[in-house]
Amino acid sequence: MEKQESIFENENYRYISNFVEENIGVLKNNQDYQEKYKRLTDAMEGLDSTLTDRQKEQFHEIVQLFYQTEEYYFALSYSLGVKYGEDLKQI
């Protein structure tokens, strides 16, 4: 696990995250993903429209932080996939 942890010590995780983002279009072929993504964006827009200005600021900060932490998940997932990819084929 030591090698995976090192990708987070500098900005390398962002390169991996950007690579994943560039290929996220593959998910658009998945109907379940499409439905959940649509529900998520609709819910976020609906909630945003009901909030006060201060609440909108907080909500937007939460969303930003979610996307920023997601970069780490992408990098970790990619790293684990590289390390354990062959093992995952056997599952």
CSV table of C-alpha atoms in Angstrom, one decimal:
chain,number,residue,atom,x,y,z
A,1,MET,CA,0.0,0.0,0.0
A,2,GLU,CA,3.0,2.2,0.4
A,3,LYS,CA,3.2,3.0,-3.3
A,4,GLN,CA,-0.5,4.0,-3.5
A,5,GLU,CA,0.0,6.4,-0.6
A,6,SER,CA,2.9,8.1,-2.4
A,7,ILE,CA,0.6,9.3,-5.2
A,8,PHE,CA,-1.1,11.6,-2.6
A,9,GLU,CA,2.1,13.2,-1.4
A,10,ASN,CA,2.3,15.6,-4.3
A,11,GLU,CA,-0.1,16.6,-7.1
A,12,ASN,CA,0.2,13.3,-9.0
A,13,TYR,CA,-3.2,12.2,-7.9
A,14,ARG,CA,-4.6,15.1,-10.0
A,15,TYR,CA,-3.2,13.7,-13.2
A,16,ILE,CA,-4.9,10.4,-12.5
A,17,SER,CA,-8.1,12.1,-11.6
A,18,ASN,CA,-8.0,14.2,-14.8
A,19,PHE,CA,-7.4,11.0,-16.8
A,20,VAL,CA,-10.4,9.4,-15.2
A,21,GLU,CA,-12.5,12.5,-15.8
A,22,GLU,CA,-11.5,12.5,-19.5
A,23,ASN,CA,-12.8,8.9,-19.8
A,24,ILE,CA,-15.9,9.3,-17.7
A,25,GLY,CA,-17.9,9.3,-20.9
A,26,VAL,CA,-17.8,5.5,-20.8
A,27,LEU,CA,-20.4,5.8,-18.0
A,28,LYS,CA,-22.8,7.5,-20.2
A,29,ASN,CA,-23.5,4.2,-21.9
A,30,ASN,CA,-24.7,2.8,-18.5
A,31,GLN,CA,-28.4,3.4,-18.0
A,32,ASP,CA,-28.3,3.1,-14.2
A,33,TYR,CA,-25.5,5.7,-14.1
A,34,GLN,CA,-27.4,8.0,-16.3
A,35,GLU,CA,-30.5,7.8,-14.2
A,36,LYS,CA,-28.7,8.4,-10.9
A,37,TYR,CA,-26.7,11.3,-12.4
A,38,LYS,CA,-29.9,12.9,-13.7
A,39,ARG,CA,-31.6,12.4,-10.3
A,40,LEU,CA,-28.6,13.9,-8.5
A,41,THR,CA,-28.3,17.0,-10.7
A,42,ASP,CA,-32.1,17.5,-10.5
A,43,ALA,CA,-32.0,17.2,-6.7
A,44,MET,CA,-29.1,19.6,-6.4
A,45,GLU,CA,-30.8,22.2,-8.7
A,46,GLY,CA,-34.1,21.8,-6.8
A,47,LEU,CA,-32.4,22.2,-3.4
A,48,ASP,CA,-30.3,25.2,-4.6
A,49,SER,CA,-33.4,27.0,-5.8
A,50,THR,CA,-34.9,26.9,-2.3
A,51,LEU,CA,-31.9,28.1,-0.3
A,52,THR,CA,-31.2,31.5,1.1
A,53,ASP,CA,-28.0,33.2,-0.2
A,54,ARG,CA,-26.0,32.1,2.9
A,55,GLN,CA,-27.3,28.5,2.5
A,56,LYS,CA,-26.4,28.6,-1.2
A,57,GLU,CA,-22.8,29.6,-0.3
A,58,GLN,CA,-22.6,26.7,2.1
A,59,PHE,CA,-24.2,24.3,-0.3
A,60,HIS,CA,-21.8,25.3,-3.1
A,61,GLU,CA,-18.8,24.9,-0.7
A,62,ILE,CA,-20.1,21.4,0.1
A,63,VAL,CA,-20.4,20.5,-3.5
A,64,GLN,CA,-16.9,21.9,-4.3
A,65,LEU,CA,-15.4,19.9,-1.4
A,66,PHE,CA,-17.2,16.8,-2.7
A,67,TYR,CA,-15.6,17.2,-6.1
A,68,GLN,CA,-12.2,17.8,-4.6
A,69,THR,CA,-12.3,14.7,-2.4
A,70,GLU,CA,-13.6,12.8,-5.4
A,71,GLU,CA,-10.2,13.4,-7.1
A,72,TYR,CA,-8.6,11.3,-4.3
A,73,TYR,CA,-11.2,8.5,-4.8
A,74,PHE,CA,-10.4,8.5,-8.6
A,75,ALA,CA,-6.7,8.3,-8.0
A,76,LEU,CA,-7.0,5.6,-5.4
A,77,SER,CA,-9.4,3.5,-7.5
A,78,TYR,CA,-7.1,3.8,-10.5
A,79,SER,CA,-4.1,2.8,-8.4
A,80,LEU,CA,-5.9,-0.2,-6.9
A,81,GLY,CA,-7.1,-1.2,-10.3
A,82,VAL,CA,-3.5,-1.2,-11.6
A,83,LYS,CA,-2.2,-3.1,-8.6
A,84,TYR,CA,-5.1,-5.6,-8.4
A,85,GLY,CA,-6.5,-5.6,-11.9
A,86,GLU,CA,-5.6,-9.2,-12.7
A,87,ASP,CA,-7.0,-10.4,-9.3
A,88,LEU,CA,-10.3,-8.6,-10.1
A,89,LYS,CA,-10.7,-10.6,-13.3
A,90,GLN,CA,-11.0,-13.7,-11.2
A,91,ILE,CA,-13.9,-12.4,-9.1
